[in-house]
Amino acid sequence: MTGNLRVGFIGCGLIGRSHARGVQAAGGADIVAVHDLDPARAAAFATDHGAGPGAVVASAEAVIEAADVVYVCTWTAEHPALVAAVAAAGKPVFCEKPLATSLEAANAMTAAVTRAGVTNQVGLVLRNSPSFRWLQHQATDPGAGPVMNVVFRDDQYLPVQGLYGSTWRADKAKAGAGTLLEHSIHDLDLLRWLMGPIRSVSARMRCLHGLDGIDDQASVLLEAESGAQATLTSVWHDVLSRPSQRRVEVFCQRAVFALEGDWSGPVSAERQPAEGPAGGVESLQGPALGQAAERLDGLGQNPDAAFLDAVRRGGPAYPDFAVALEAHRLADAAYRSAAADGTPVRL
Ligand SMILES: NC(=O)c1ccc[n+]([C@@H]2O[C@H](COP(=O)([O-])OP(=O)(O)OC[C@H]3O[C@@H](n4cnc5c(N)ncnc54)[C@H](O)[C@@H]3O)[C@@H](O)[C@H]2O)c1
């Protein structure tokens, strides 16, 4: 492809705006067509991201027609049909997480983009986080010994308030479920990345807020094929001073890691050397952590720049639908286990 890529957006809310900033920062691309069920939202989005009011179009089909690449940033239940339409047009697609409200639909979407042979990427953006990139590399380094246990806590206020400013996350028909699917699909993906293939999932869940089908408490136990174990606690409370926060501890046989900030650290490491005295605690955060992660994998912190690069190369993007599908398998197993009173589900 030569010249600037023409980018289209379907869904102009919170995360659409985040990707529009990423596209603008990446350069070499222009936002040319945007559509939202709320035309005022689409108009403000177009104006704020250098596209101008002429970029607002009346339908998703018009976005797909006008653009070289399409971002699907609507609430979750709309993703499958929109992705199917982009894939049918043979165009690259970036879809927000979760891919869909069910494993079956996520499976069909992955099959559709694979069949169409289009570059595809999912908004599992913590794969670009310096904190998790550094943690994953250190914890899977043979010098640390095998991963034994992971303690993963993810909490935020019920996201129908505060900066989210929308109510669809309280509606099972639009969101599919609550904290584990809508939010902690990120965490399931990260745990699989840290621990390798998972063989068993058990879970307990509850809906304290009384929203039908919207879990706001989830406790999940994952067992990996390697023998590693993880507990994931995912909570939607009402403490409005706490937007999304994660704390992760990884216990390997000869090293212990702790992650406090899920993008810029701090992340600490305490290692037991093969010989001699223990080395104390090493801690990294901010730009030093960003540089350390960059030296390890060269991945960068802008998922949109990476996606657009992959489109220009005509190659695969990362993380793609196939990666997200594995996280959906874990979420589905967790919901099935919770429905069966915590009985483990074997994968
Ligand atoms: N990757 C992340 O970390 C992250 C963070 C936030 C949200 N998300 C995901 O992004 C998606 C959107 O979340 P949000 O916070 O931006 O929600 P939002 O409510 O801010 O925006 C969603 C927008 O989609 C529009 N919409 C819905 N159906 C549509 C359709 N068929 N055609 C056109 N527009 C449509 C709505 O009018 C709304 O403006 C969800 O799937 C969510 O899980 C991901």
mmCIF file of C-alpha atoms and ligand atoms in Angstrom:
data_model
loop_
_atom_site.group_PDB
_atom_site.id
_atom_site.type_symbol
_atom_site.label_atom_id
_atom_site.label_comp_id
_atom_site.label_asym_id
_atom_site.label_seq_id
_atom_site.Cartn_x
_atom_site.Cartn_y
_atom_site.Cartn_z
ATOM 1 C CA MET A 1 0.000 0.000 0.000
ATOM 2 C CA THR A 2 1.284 3.500 -0.790
ATOM 3 C CA GLY A 3 0.166 6.858 0.641
ATOM 4 C CA ASN A 4 -1.660 7.375 3.898
ATOM 5 C CA LEU A 5 -3.946 4.586 5.076
ATOM 6 C CA ARG A 6 -7.619 5.557 5.193
ATOM 7 C CA VAL A 7 -8.974 4.574 8.603
ATOM 8 C CA GLY A 8 -12.640 4.114 9.546
ATOM 9 C CA PHE A 9 -14.233 3.901 12.988
ATOM 10 C CA ILE A 10 -17.513 2.193 13.905
ATOM 11 C CA GLY A 11 -18.292 3.260 17.483
ATOM 12 C CA CYS A 12 -17.033 6.631 18.686
ATOM 13 C CA GLY A 13 -17.020 6.235 22.485
ATOM 14 C CA LEU A 14 -14.307 6.032 25.112
ATOM 15 C CA ILE A 15 -12.125 3.359 23.529
ATOM 16 C CA GLY A 16 -12.716 4.607 19.984
ATOM 17 C CA ARG A 17 -11.235 7.925 21.091
ATOM 18 C CA SER A 18 -8.245 6.171 22.636
ATOM 19 C CA HIS A 19 -7.510 4.378 19.332
ATOM 20 C CA ALA A 20 -8.074 7.558 17.328
ATOM 21 C CA ARG A 21 -5.322 9.194 19.409
ATOM 22 C CA GLY A 22 -3.130 6.145 18.748
ATOM 23 C CA VAL A 23 -3.763 6.366 14.995
ATOM 24 C CA GLN A 24 -2.930 10.080 14.998
ATOM 25 C CA ALA A 25 0.251 9.473 17.018
ATOM 26 C CA ALA A 26 1.299 6.666 14.649
ATOM 27 C CA GLY A 27 1.194 8.917 11.580
ATOM 28 C CA GLY A 28 0.844 7.800 7.967
ATOM 29 C CA ALA A 29 -2.914 7.378 8.358
ATOM 30 C CA ASP A 30 -6.004 9.581 8.124
ATOM 31 C CA ILE A 31 -9.352 9.015 9.779
ATOM 32 C CA VAL A 32 -11.715 9.330 6.833
ATOM 33 C CA ALA A 33 -15.044 7.822 7.929
ATOM 34 C CA VAL A 34 -16.767 7.459 11.297
ATOM 35 C CA HIS A 35 -20.160 6.181 12.395
ATOM 36 C CA ASP A 36 -21.948 5.942 15.737
ATOM 37 C CA LEU A 37 -25.581 5.268 16.651
ATOM 38 C CA ASP A 38 -25.347 8.706 18.289
ATOM 39 C CA PRO A 39 -24.581 11.147 15.419
ATOM 40 C CA ALA A 40 -23.539 13.938 17.814
ATOM 41 C CA ARG A 41 -20.884 11.623 19.259
ATOM 42 C CA ALA A 42 -19.632 10.797 15.795
ATOM 43 C CA ALA A 43 -19.457 14.480 14.862
ATOM 44 C CA ALA A 44 -17.507 15.452 17.999
ATOM 45 C CA PHE A 45 -15.168 12.477 17.455
ATOM 46 C CA ALA A 46 -14.490 13.476 13.845
ATOM 47 C CA THR A 47 -13.797 17.090 14.789
ATOM 48 C CA ASP A 48 -11.527 16.151 17.690
ATOM 49 C CA HIS A 49 -9.415 13.767 15.597
ATOM 50 C CA GLY A 50 -8.628 15.792 12.549
ATOM 51 C CA ALA A 51 -11.289 14.279 10.293
ATOM 52 C CA GLY A 52 -13.845 17.083 10.174
ATOM 53 C CA PRO A 53 -17.636 16.762 10.019
ATOM 54 C CA GLY A 54 -17.513 15.434 6.432
ATOM 55 C CA ALA A 55 -16.139 12.139 7.791
ATOM 56 C CA VAL A 56 -19.406 11.309 9.580
ATOM 57 C CA VAL A 57 -21.305 8.714 7.558
ATOM 58 C CA ALA A 58 -24.773 7.236 8.021
ATOM 59 C CA SER A 59 -23.946 3.542 8.400
ATOM 60 C CA ALA A 60 -21.326 0.969 9.254
ATOM 61 C CA GLU A 61 -21.435 -0.161 5.613
ATOM 62 C CA ALA A 62 -20.452 3.339 4.495
ATOM 63 C CA VAL A 63 -17.426 3.257 6.835
ATOM 64 C CA ILE A 64 -16.356 -0.110 5.412
ATOM 65 C CA GLU A 65 -16.775 1.192 1.873
ATOM 66 C CA ALA A 66 -14.731 4.377 2.447
ATOM 67 C CA ALA A 67 -11.854 3.005 4.540
ATOM 68 C CA ASP A 68 -8.814 0.787 3.905
ATOM 69 C CA VAL A 69 -8.869 -0.442 7.530
ATOM 70 C CA VAL A 70 -11.712 -0.504 10.042
ATOM 71 C CA TYR A 71 -11.829 -0.212 13.839
ATOM 72 C CA VAL A 72 -14.830 -1.870 15.536
ATOM 73 C CA CYS A 73 -15.255 -0.034 18.862
ATOM 74 C CA THR A 74 -18.953 -0.493 19.644
ATOM 75 C CA TRP A 75 -20.293 -2.258 22.725
ATOM 76 C CA THR A 76 -19.515 -5.947 22.613
ATOM 77 C CA ALA A 77 -22.766 -7.470 21.270
ATOM 78 C CA GLU A 78 -22.355 -5.550 18.000
ATOM 79 C CA HIS A 79 -18.822 -6.810 17.289
ATOM 80 C CA PRO A 80 -19.618 -10.127 15.515
ATOM 81 C CA ALA A 81 -21.847 -8.743 12.734
ATOM 82 C CA LEU A 82 -19.583 -5.755 12.131
ATOM 83 C CA VAL A 83 -16.413 -7.860 11.995
ATOM 84 C CA ALA A 84 -18.157 -10.269 9.614
ATOM 85 C CA ALA A 85 -19.000 -7.348 7.317
ATOM 86 C CA VAL A 86 -15.419 -5.984 7.367
ATOM 87 C CA ALA A 87 -13.968 -9.445 6.715
ATOM 88 C CA ALA A 88 -16.453 -10.022 3.860
ATOM 89 C CA ALA A 89 -15.164 -6.786 2.293
ATOM 90 C CA GLY A 90 -11.618 -8.187 2.553
ATOM 91 C CA LYS A 91 -10.364 -5.323 4.748
ATOM 92 C CA PRO A 92 -8.088 -5.384 7.808
ATOM 93 C CA VAL A 93 -9.961 -5.102 11.108
ATOM 94 C CA PHE A 94 -9.111 -4.039 14.639
ATOM 95 C CA CYS A 95 -11.799 -5.233 17.059
ATOM 96 C CA GLU A 96 -12.102 -4.293 20.695
ATOM 97 C CA LYS A 97 -12.083 -6.919 23.421
ATOM 98 C CA PRO A 98 -14.025 -8.973 24.296
ATOM 99 C CA LEU A 99 -14.519 -10.187 20.740
ATOM 100 C CA ALA A 100 -18.085 -11.242 21.507
ATOM 101 C CA THR A 101 -20.542 -12.077 24.255
ATOM 102 C CA SER A 102 -20.119 -15.844 23.672
ATOM 103 C CA LEU A 103 -17.331 -18.286 22.873
ATOM 104 C CA GLU A 104 -19.309 -19.561 19.898
ATOM 105 C CA ALA A 105 -19.424 -16.080 18.336
ATOM 106 C CA ALA A 106 -15.728 -15.438 19.098
ATOM 107 C CA ASN A 107 -14.931 -18.712 17.348
ATOM 108 C CA ALA A 108 -16.965 -17.752 14.267
ATOM 109 C CA MET A 109 -15.280 -14.310 14.115
ATOM 110 C CA THR A 110 -11.809 -15.869 14.286
ATOM 111 C CA ALA A 111 -12.760 -18.296 11.522
ATOM 112 C CA ALA A 112 -14.133 -15.430 9.386
ATOM 113 C CA VAL A 113 -10.992 -13.249 9.553
ATOM 114 C CA THR A 114 -8.779 -16.294 8.996
ATOM 115 C CA ARG A 115 -10.806 -17.371 5.963
ATOM 116 C CA ALA A 116 -10.757 -13.837 4.554
ATOM 117 C CA GLY A 117 -6.972 -13.644 5.119
ATOM 118 C CA VAL A 118 -7.214 -10.094 6.516
ATOM 119 C CA THR A 119 -4.828 -8.563 9.045
ATOM 120 C CA ASN A 120 -6.638 -8.635 12.387
ATOM 121 C CA GLN A 121 -5.874 -7.353 15.865
ATOM 122 C CA VAL A 122 -7.741 -7.272 19.183
ATOM 123 C CA GLY A 123 -7.712 -4.569 21.867
ATOM 124 C CA LEU A 124 -5.868 -6.734 24.402
ATOM 125 C CA VAL A 125 -3.699 -3.688 24.862
ATOM 126 C CA LEU A 126 -1.931 -4.864 28.019
ATOM 127 C CA ARG A 127 0.188 -7.011 25.674
ATOM 128 C CA ASN A 128 1.829 -3.642 24.838
ATOM 129 C CA SER A 129 2.280 -2.613 28.477
ATOM 130 C CA PRO A 130 5.928 -2.282 29.572
ATOM 131 C CA SER A 131 4.927 -3.682 33.000
ATOM 132 C CA PHE A 132 3.494 -6.929 31.637
ATOM 133 C CA ARG A 133 6.057 -7.336 28.861
ATOM 134 C CA TRP A 134 8.921 -7.069 31.350
ATOM 135 C CA LEU A 135 7.155 -9.304 33.890
ATOM 136 C CA GLN A 136 6.351 -11.984 31.319
ATOM 137 C CA HIS A 137 9.918 -12.066 30.038
ATOM 138 C CA GLN A 138 11.503 -12.214 33.492
ATOM 139 C CA ALA A 139 9.073 -14.786 34.889
ATOM 140 C CA THR A 140 9.505 -17.144 31.938
ATOM 141 C CA ASP A 141 13.313 -16.816 31.871
ATOM 142 C CA PRO A 142 14.765 -20.245 32.752
ATOM 143 C CA GLY A 143 16.982 -18.589 35.379
ATOM 144 C CA ALA A 144 13.869 -17.841 37.467
ATOM 145 C CA GLY A 145 12.931 -21.520 37.536
ATOM 146 C CA PRO A 146 9.410 -22.682 36.736
ATOM 147 C CA VAL A 147 6.417 -20.469 37.476
ATOM 148 C CA MET A 148 4.750 -21.933 40.581
ATOM 149 C CA ASN A 149 1.915 -19.610 41.657
ATOM 150 C CA VAL A 150 0.406 -16.318 40.452
ATOM 151 C CA VAL A 151 -1.784 -14.055 42.574
ATOM 152 C CA PHE A 152 -3.674 -11.653 40.280
ATOM 153 C CA ARG A 153 -6.018 -8.969 41.614
ATOM 154 C CA ASP A 154 -7.973 -6.661 39.356
ATOM 155 C CA ASP A 155 -10.436 -4.141 40.776
ATOM 156 C CA GLN A 156 -12.287 -1.091 39.572
ATOM 157 C CA TYR A 157 -15.553 0.684 40.280
ATOM 158 C CA LEU A 158 -18.635 -0.639 38.473
ATOM 159 C CA PRO A 159 -17.996 0.966 35.079
ATOM 160 C CA VAL A 160 -21.402 2.484 34.400
ATOM 161 C CA GLN A 161 -20.267 5.624 36.206
ATOM 162 C CA GLY A 162 -17.257 7.917 36.383
ATOM 163 C CA LEU A 163 -15.119 8.217 33.277
ATOM 164 C CA TYR A 164 -17.050 5.441 31.469
ATOM 165 C CA GLY A 165 -20.184 7.593 31.168
ATOM 166 C CA SER A 166 -22.302 4.813 29.605
ATOM 167 C CA THR A 167 -24.793 2.250 30.916
ATOM 168 C CA TRP A 168 -24.483 -0.676 28.496
ATOM 169 C CA ARG A 169 -22.120 -2.534 30.871
ATOM 170 C CA ALA A 170 -25.148 -3.153 33.129
ATOM 171 C CA ASP A 171 -27.026 -4.841 30.263
ATOM 172 C CA LYS A 172 -26.270 -8.532 29.681
ATOM 173 C CA ALA A 173 -27.633 -8.343 26.122
ATOM 174 C CA LYS A 174 -24.980 -5.762 25.200
ATOM 175 C CA ALA A 175 -22.049 -6.725 27.458
ATOM 176 C CA GLY A 176 -22.579 -10.494 27.661
ATOM 177 C CA ALA A 177 -21.572 -10.653 31.333
ATOM 178 C CA GLY A 178 -19.798 -8.639 34.011
ATOM 179 C CA THR A 179 -16.338 -8.138 35.413
ATOM 180 C CA LEU A 180 -14.771 -11.426 34.282
ATOM 181 C CA LEU A 181 -15.699 -11.188 30.585
ATOM 182 C CA GLU A 182 -15.993 -7.449 30.083
ATOM 183 C CA HIS A 183 -12.878 -6.469 32.015
ATOM 184 C CA SER A 184 -10.806 -9.448 33.122
ATOM 185 C CA ILE A 185 -10.622 -11.016 29.665
ATOM 186 C CA HIS A 186 -7.373 -8.998 29.706
ATOM 187 C CA ASP A 187 -6.258 -10.844 32.848
ATOM 188 C CA LEU A 188 -7.127 -14.287 31.501
ATOM 189 C CA ASP A 189 -5.080 -13.491 28.412
ATOM 190 C CA LEU A 190 -2.138 -12.282 30.519
ATOM 191 C CA LEU A 191 -2.271 -15.334 32.786
ATOM 192 C CA ARG A 192 -2.203 -17.690 29.819
ATOM 193 C CA TRP A 193 0.739 -15.684 28.443
ATOM 194 C CA LEU A 194 2.581 -16.048 31.753
ATOM 195 C CA MET A 195 1.733 -19.687 32.472
ATOM 196 C CA GLY A 196 1.287 -21.330 29.062
ATOM 197 C CA PRO A 197 -1.667 -23.564 28.114
ATOM 198 C CA ILE A 198 -4.280 -23.996 30.853
ATOM 199 C CA ARG A 199 -5.707 -27.434 31.621
ATOM 200 C CA SER A 200 -8.329 -26.687 34.278
ATOM 201 C CA VAL A 201 -10.499 -23.736 35.380
ATOM 202 C CA SER A 202 -12.762 -23.405 38.384
ATOM 203 C CA ALA A 203 -14.635 -20.296 39.475
ATOM 204 C CA ARG A 204 -17.132 -18.750 41.845
ATOM 205 C CA MET A 205 -19.058 -15.582 40.982
ATOM 206 C CA ARG A 206 -21.714 -13.298 42.426
ATOM 207 C CA CYS A 207 -23.749 -10.213 41.426
ATOM 208 C CA LEU A 208 -23.763 -7.997 44.506
ATOM 209 C CA HIS A 209 -25.249 -5.039 42.611
ATOM 210 C CA GLY A 210 -28.223 -7.190 41.547
ATOM 211 C CA LEU A 211 -27.721 -6.549 37.822
ATOM 212 C CA ASP A 212 -29.071 -9.601 36.008
ATOM 213 C CA GLY A 213 -26.233 -11.676 34.523
ATOM 214 C CA ILE A 214 -23.579 -9.070 35.402
ATOM 215 C CA ASP A 215 -21.018 -10.652 37.736
ATOM 216 C CA ASP A 216 -19.296 -8.089 39.944
ATOM 217 C CA GLN A 217 -17.324 -10.586 42.022
ATOM 218 C CA ALA A 218 -15.302 -13.375 40.414
ATOM 219 C CA SER A 219 -12.716 -15.722 41.898
ATOM 220 C CA VAL A 220 -11.018 -18.014 39.405
ATOM 221 C CA LEU A 221 -8.468 -20.806 39.915
ATOM 222 C CA LEU A 222 -6.421 -21.711 36.835
ATOM 223 C CA GLU A 223 -4.119 -24.720 36.564
ATOM 224 C CA ALA A 224 -1.624 -24.787 33.709
ATOM 225 C CA GLU A 225 -0.383 -27.853 31.872
ATOM 226 C CA SER A 226 3.043 -26.994 33.360
ATOM 227 C CA GLY A 227 1.643 -27.411 36.889
ATOM 228 C CA ALA A 228 1.618 -23.637 37.582
ATOM 229 C CA GLN A 229 -1.445 -22.351 39.443
ATOM 230 C CA ALA A 230 -3.071 -18.920 39.515
ATOM 231 C CA THR A 231 -5.837 -17.250 41.440
ATOM 232 C CA LEU A 232 -7.608 -14.303 39.817
ATOM 233 C CA THR A 233 -9.805 -11.963 41.860
ATOM 234 C CA SER A 234 -11.893 -9.605 39.734
ATOM 235 C CA VAL A 235 -14.118 -7.033 41.458
ATOM 236 C CA TRP A 236 -16.438 -4.191 40.430
ATOM 237 C CA HIS A 237 -17.071 -2.134 43.591
ATOM 238 C CA ASP A 238 -18.283 1.432 44.143
ATOM 239 C CA VAL A 239 -15.077 3.152 45.258
ATOM 240 C CA LEU A 240 -15.018 5.905 42.658
ATOM 241 C CA SER A 241 -11.427 6.923 43.423
ATOM 242 C CA ARG A 242 -10.299 3.510 42.057
ATOM 243 C CA PRO A 243 -10.538 3.123 38.282
ATOM 244 C CA SER A 244 -8.907 0.002 36.810
ATOM 245 C CA GLN A 245 -6.107 -1.228 39.115
ATOM 246 C CA ARG A 246 -4.102 -4.414 38.995
ATOM 247 C CA ARG A 247 -1.640 -6.038 41.367
ATOM 248 C CA VAL A 248 0.152 -9.218 40.343
ATOM 249 C CA GLU A 249 2.616 -11.412 42.216
ATOM 250 C CA VAL A 250 4.434 -14.213 40.418
ATOM 251 C CA PHE A 251 6.246 -16.854 42.451
ATOM 252 C CA CYS A 252 8.826 -18.825 40.508
ATOM 253 C CA GLN A 253 11.091 -21.431 42.074
ATOM 254 C CA ARG A 254 14.079 -19.046 42.260
ATOM 255 C CA ALA A 255 12.515 -15.585 41.809
ATOM 256 C CA VAL A 256 9.540 -13.557 42.988
ATOM 257 C CA PHE A 257 8.046 -10.689 40.985
ATOM 258 C CA ALA A 258 5.497 -8.041 41.987
ATOM 259 C CA LEU A 259 3.684 -5.692 39.619
ATOM 260 C CA GLU A 260 1.889 -2.653 41.047
ATOM 261 C CA GLY A 261 1.106 -0.405 38.081
ATOM 262 C CA ASP A 262 -0.247 -2.147 35.021
ATOM 263 C CA TRP A 263 1.441 0.086 32.427
ATOM 264 C CA SER A 264 4.448 1.937 33.877
ATOM 265 C CA GLY A 265 5.197 -0.134 36.951
ATOM 266 C CA PRO A 266 6.688 -0.328 39.434
ATOM 267 C CA VAL A 267 7.574 -3.961 38.826
ATOM 268 C CA SER A 268 10.033 -5.578 41.221
ATOM 269 C CA ALA A 269 12.135 -8.735 41.138
ATOM 270 C CA GLU A 270 13.804 -10.631 43.978
ATOM 271 C CA ARG A 271 16.087 -13.426 42.815
ATOM 272 C CA GLN A 272 17.972 -16.310 44.384
ATOM 273 C CA PRO A 273 21.272 -16.667 42.503
ATOM 274 C CA ALA A 274 22.684 -20.134 41.771
ATOM 275 C CA GLU A 275 25.622 -19.297 44.056
ATOM 276 C CA GLY A 276 26.430 -16.602 46.588
ATOM 277 C CA PRO A 277 24.156 -14.345 48.608
ATOM 278 C CA ALA A 278 20.686 -13.225 47.517
ATOM 279 C CA GLY A 279 20.774 -10.126 45.324
ATOM 280 C CA GLY A 280 18.143 -7.940 46.986
ATOM 281 C CA VAL A 281 15.144 -6.381 45.284
ATOM 282 C CA GLU A 282 15.408 -4.764 41.833
ATOM 283 C CA SER A 283 12.587 -2.375 40.917
ATOM 284 C CA LEU A 284 11.785 -0.651 37.617
ATOM 285 C CA GLN A 285 9.180 1.913 36.654
ATOM 286 C CA GLY A 286 8.409 4.765 34.265
ATOM 287 C CA PRO A 287 10.748 5.439 31.331
ATOM 288 C CA ALA A 288 13.404 2.986 32.616
ATOM 289 C CA LEU A 289 10.815 0.178 32.550
ATOM 290 C CA GLY A 290 9.651 1.262 29.084
ATOM 291 C CA GLN A 291 13.230 1.130 27.786
ATOM 292 C CA ALA A 292 13.877 -2.251 29.427
ATOM 293 C CA ALA A 293 10.737 -3.726 27.811
ATOM 294 C CA GLU A 294 11.676 -2.228 24.463
ATOM 295 C CA ARG A 295 15.155 -3.805 24.605
ATOM 296 C CA LEU A 296 13.542 -7.198 25.243
ATOM 297 C CA ASP A 297 11.005 -7.305 22.421
ATOM 298 C CA GLY A 298 11.025 -4.053 20.395
ATOM 299 C CA LEU A 299 7.232 -4.085 20.510
ATOM 300 C CA GLY A 300 6.438 -0.453 21.350
ATOM 301 C CA GLN A 301 3.633 0.955 23.474
ATOM 302 C CA ASN A 302 1.215 2.048 20.732
ATOM 303 C CA PRO A 303 -0.991 -0.878 19.622
ATOM 304 C CA ASP A 304 -2.441 1.238 16.813
ATOM 305 C CA ALA A 305 0.977 1.978 15.332
ATOM 306 C CA ALA A 306 1.739 -1.756 15.415
ATOM 307 C CA PHE A 307 -1.588 -2.592 13.742
ATOM 308 C CA LEU A 308 -1.145 -0.036 10.964
ATOM 309 C CA ASP A 309 2.433 -1.265 10.367
ATOM 310 C CA ALA A 310 1.145 -4.821 10.037
ATOM 311 C CA VAL A 311 -1.499 -3.642 7.561
ATOM 312 C CA ARG A 312 1.159 -1.863 5.465
ATOM 313 C CA ARG A 313 3.293 -5.008 5.452
ATOM 314 C CA GLY A 314 0.232 -7.090 4.635
ATOM 315 C CA GLY A 315 1.282 -9.416 7.458
ATOM 316 C CA PRO A 316 -0.136 -10.686 10.723
ATOM 317 C CA ALA A 317 -0.787 -8.324 13.631
ATOM 318 C CA TYR A 318 -0.375 -8.950 17.371
ATOM 319 C CA PRO A 319 -2.326 -9.813 19.443
ATOM 320 C CA ASP A 320 -4.694 -11.249 16.879
ATOM 321 C CA PHE A 321 -8.126 -12.896 17.089
ATOM 322 C CA ALA A 322 -6.543 -16.326 17.603
ATOM 323 C CA VAL A 323 -4.815 -15.045 20.768
ATOM 324 C CA ALA A 324 -8.081 -13.532 22.024
ATOM 325 C CA LEU A 325 -9.967 -16.752 21.308
ATOM 326 C CA GLU A 326 -7.794 -18.573 23.875
ATOM 327 C CA ALA A 327 -8.817 -16.018 26.528
ATOM 328 C CA HIS A 328 -12.460 -16.501 25.525
ATOM 329 C CA ARG A 329 -12.055 -20.264 26.066
ATOM 330 C CA LEU A 330 -10.881 -19.559 29.619
ATOM 331 C CA ALA A 331 -13.725 -17.102 30.313
ATOM 332 C CA ASP A 332 -16.287 -19.568 28.978
ATOM 333 C CA ALA A 333 -14.841 -22.338 31.159
ATOM 334 C CA ALA A 334 -14.963 -20.032 34.205
ATOM 335 C CA TYR A 335 -18.630 -19.154 33.654
ATOM 336 C CA ARG A 336 -19.475 -22.840 33.142
ATOM 337 C CA SER A 337 -17.642 -23.748 36.342
ATOM 338 C CA ALA A 338 -19.394 -20.989 38.324
ATOM 339 C CA ALA A 339 -22.769 -22.198 37.010
ATOM 340 C CA ALA A 340 -21.859 -25.676 38.287
ATOM 341 C CA ASP A 341 -21.014 -24.428 41.798
ATOM 342 C CA GLY A 342 -17.275 -24.243 41.183
ATOM 343 C CA THR A 343 -16.797 -27.701 39.649
ATOM 344 C CA PRO A 344 -13.503 -27.621 37.703
ATOM 345 C CA VAL A 345 -13.816 -27.510 33.911
ATOM 346 C CA ARG A 346 -11.091 -29.444 32.064
ATOM 347 C CA LEU A 347 -9.843 -27.921 28.797
HETATM 348 N N1 LIG B 1 -9.123 -2.468 25.475
HETATM 349 C C1 LIG B 1 -9.576 -1.884 26.564
HETATM 350 O O1 LIG B 1 -8.853 -1.755 27.533
HETATM 351 C C2 LIG B 1 -10.998 -1.373 26.568
HETATM 352 C C3 LIG B 1 -11.352 -0.305 27.394
HETATM 353 C C4 LIG B 1 -12.671 0.165 27.336
HETATM 354 C C5 LIG B 1 -13.601 -0.474 26.508
HETATM 355 N N2 LIG B 1 -13.236 -1.541 25.752
HETATM 356 C C6 LIG B 1 -14.205 -2.246 24.895
HETATM 357 O O2 LIG B 1 -14.548 -1.376 23.822
HETATM 358 C C7 LIG B 1 -15.924 -1.508 23.485
HETATM 359 C C8 LIG B 1 -16.600 -0.140 23.628
HETATM 360 O O3 LIG B 1 -16.430 0.342 24.948
HETATM 361 P P1 LIG B 1 -16.484 1.925 25.273
HETATM 362 O O4 LIG B 1 -16.003 2.077 26.673
HETATM 363 O O5 LIG B 1 -15.806 2.678 24.206
HETATM 364 O O6 LIG B 1 -18.050 2.160 25.236
HETATM 365 P P2 LIG B 1 -18.794 3.561 24.933
HETATM 366 O O7 LIG B 1 -20.175 3.406 25.465
HETATM 367 O O8 LIG B 1 -17.966 4.697 25.420
HETATM 368 O O9 LIG B 1 -18.825 3.633 23.334
HETATM 369 C C9 LIG B 1 -19.495 2.674 22.558
HETATM 370 C C10 LIG B 1 -20.114 3.411 21.374
HETATM 371 O O10 LIG B 1 -20.581 2.449 20.420
HETATM 372 C C11 LIG B 1 -21.744 2.994 19.813
HETATM 373 N N3 LIG B 1 -22.461 1.911 19.129
HETATM 374 C C12 LIG B 1 -23.047 0.815 19.660
HETATM 375 N N4 LIG B 1 -23.528 0.021 18.693
HETATM 376 C C13 LIG B 1 -23.228 0.621 17.501
HETATM 377 C C14 LIG B 1 -23.427 0.283 16.139
HETATM 378 N N5 LIG B 1 -24.035 -0.855 15.773
HETATM 379 N N6 LIG B 1 -22.983 1.121 15.195
HETATM 380 C C15 LIG B 1 -22.360 2.283 15.528
HETATM 381 N N7 LIG B 1 -22.121 2.660 16.806
HETATM 382 C C16 LIG B 1 -22.538 1.838 17.785
HETATM 383 C C17 LIG B 1 -22.493 3.648 20.970
HETATM 384 O O11 LIG B 1 -23.435 4.599 20.535
HETATM 385 C C18 LIG B 1 -21.326 4.274 21.752
HETATM 386 O O12 LIG B 1 -21.087 5.611 21.376
HETATM 387 C C19 LIG B 1 -16.483 -2.588 24.397
HETATM 388 O O13 LIG B 1 -16.439 -3.843 23.753
HETATM 389 C C20 LIG B 1 -15.515 -2.586 25.569
HETATM 390 O O14 LIG B 1 -15.430 -3.810 26.244
HETATM 391 C C21 LIG B 1 -11.957 -1.978 25.752
#
